[in-house]
Structures are given as C-alpha cells and as structure tokens.
C-alpha cells in the first residue's frame, strides 16, 4: 500500500515570518524527521503553498486576516529552508483547502504542517470526503495552530470526523 505525506504550508511566513509563531518554530525538527522517514521509504511527498497575489488585502481572506503573507514570488511564500525534498510535488493553493485532491489516487494519507486549525483541517476533511475508505491521519507533533487552544480544538474536530490523530 502506498503512503502519501502531505506537508501543508510549511512556508517562511507561517514559521518565522509575518504570521510565524513559537509553536511553528518548535515543530521544525519533528517535521524534518517525518519528511526524512517518508523519503527513506520512497513514499510520495506533496508540499502545499498558501499562495496569494499583490491584491491580497482586497480579497475576502485579506479583509478577515489583514496581514499580508505568502505573496507568490516573495521569500515568505517559499517552503521553509531545509524542508523541501527533491522530486516532491508542490501545489500552490489560493485558499485554505485544495480542491484538486480528487485527481490523486491516494491509498493512505498523512498530513502535517500549518496551521492545524485552518489549512491542515481543511485539507484533511476534503481528502476524507473524497476518499472515505482510506486511512487519513494527522501527526499532531508535526502541526501547530494559530494558538495552542485552536490546535487542540482542530485535532478534536478531526477525530470526530474519523481522521486519525497521532
């Protein structure tokens, strides 16, 4: 059975940039180890990048979260240094959840990354809806939320929706 690791939005702006948190910095070693584990086994690894344009502040998201971040082509948009694995796919997504997961043929998926309560949960639930019979899991030690309380709330919601939380 093939396993896929999806690394959600581990970008400079979310780690130590404009929306960075101490919790995001704290998971870096765990994330690196998880990516290496999948790489050593030869499993599929997919990275997502939150991707915005120069007009971010005029978008619906920008009106609700008025902090410019992950503008395509800027240093903050890039995958955090030392995480990307050569040959891995990168998906640029303009919203919290990527709607193209149905184009993949997943057998088992594990998600890690940022932010647990926004993009990780959005993608986990989309994948679970598209592939209700596969194992979808999240490694909580490789995720961080906007706050620790929101991280825990998102993990509990995912458990309720039959996403396995480790």
PDB file of C-alpha atoms in Angstrom, residues 12 26 40-41 56-57 64 70 76 88 92 102 105-106 114 124-125 136 140 157:
ATOM      1  CA  UNK A  12       8.607  31.030   5.876  1.00  0.00           C
ATOM      2  CA  UNK A  26       9.055  24.340  17.698  1.00  0.00           C
ATOM      3  CA  UNK A  40      13.827   6.967   3.059  1.00  0.00           C
ATOM      4  CA  UNK A  41      10.897   4.627   2.337  1.00  0.00           C
ATOM      5  CA  UNK A  56      -4.274  40.087  -1.035  1.00  0.00           C
ATOM      6  CA  UNK A  57      -5.693  42.900   1.113  1.00  0.00           C
ATOM      7  CA  UNK A  64     -10.703  38.889   7.577  1.00  0.00           C
ATOM      8  CA  UNK A  70       2.657  34.181   1.248  1.00  0.00           C
ATOM      9  CA  UNK A  76       7.809  34.366   2.777  1.00  0.00           C
ATOM     10  CA  UNK A  88       8.262  16.170  -4.471  1.00  0.00           C
ATOM     11  CA  UNK A  92       0.126  26.323  -4.967  1.00  0.00           C
ATOM     12  CA  UNK A 102      -9.669  14.082  -6.277  1.00  0.00           C
ATOM     13  CA  UNK A 105      -5.136   8.089  -6.361  1.00  0.00           C
ATOM     14  CA  UNK A 106      -4.427   8.015  -2.635  1.00  0.00           C
ATOM     15  CA  UNK A 114       0.439  24.698   9.443  1.00  0.00           C
ATOM     16  CA  UNK A 124      -7.830  16.635   5.924  1.00  0.00           C
ATOM     17  CA  UNK A 125     -11.611  16.963   5.697  1.00  0.00           C
ATOM     18  CA  UNK A 136      -6.328   9.736   6.709  1.00  0.00           C
ATOM     19  CA  UNK A 140      -0.111  16.349  15.956  1.00  0.00           C
ATOM     20  CA  UNK A 157     -12.787  18.066  15.361  1.00  0.00           C
TER      21      UNK A 157
END
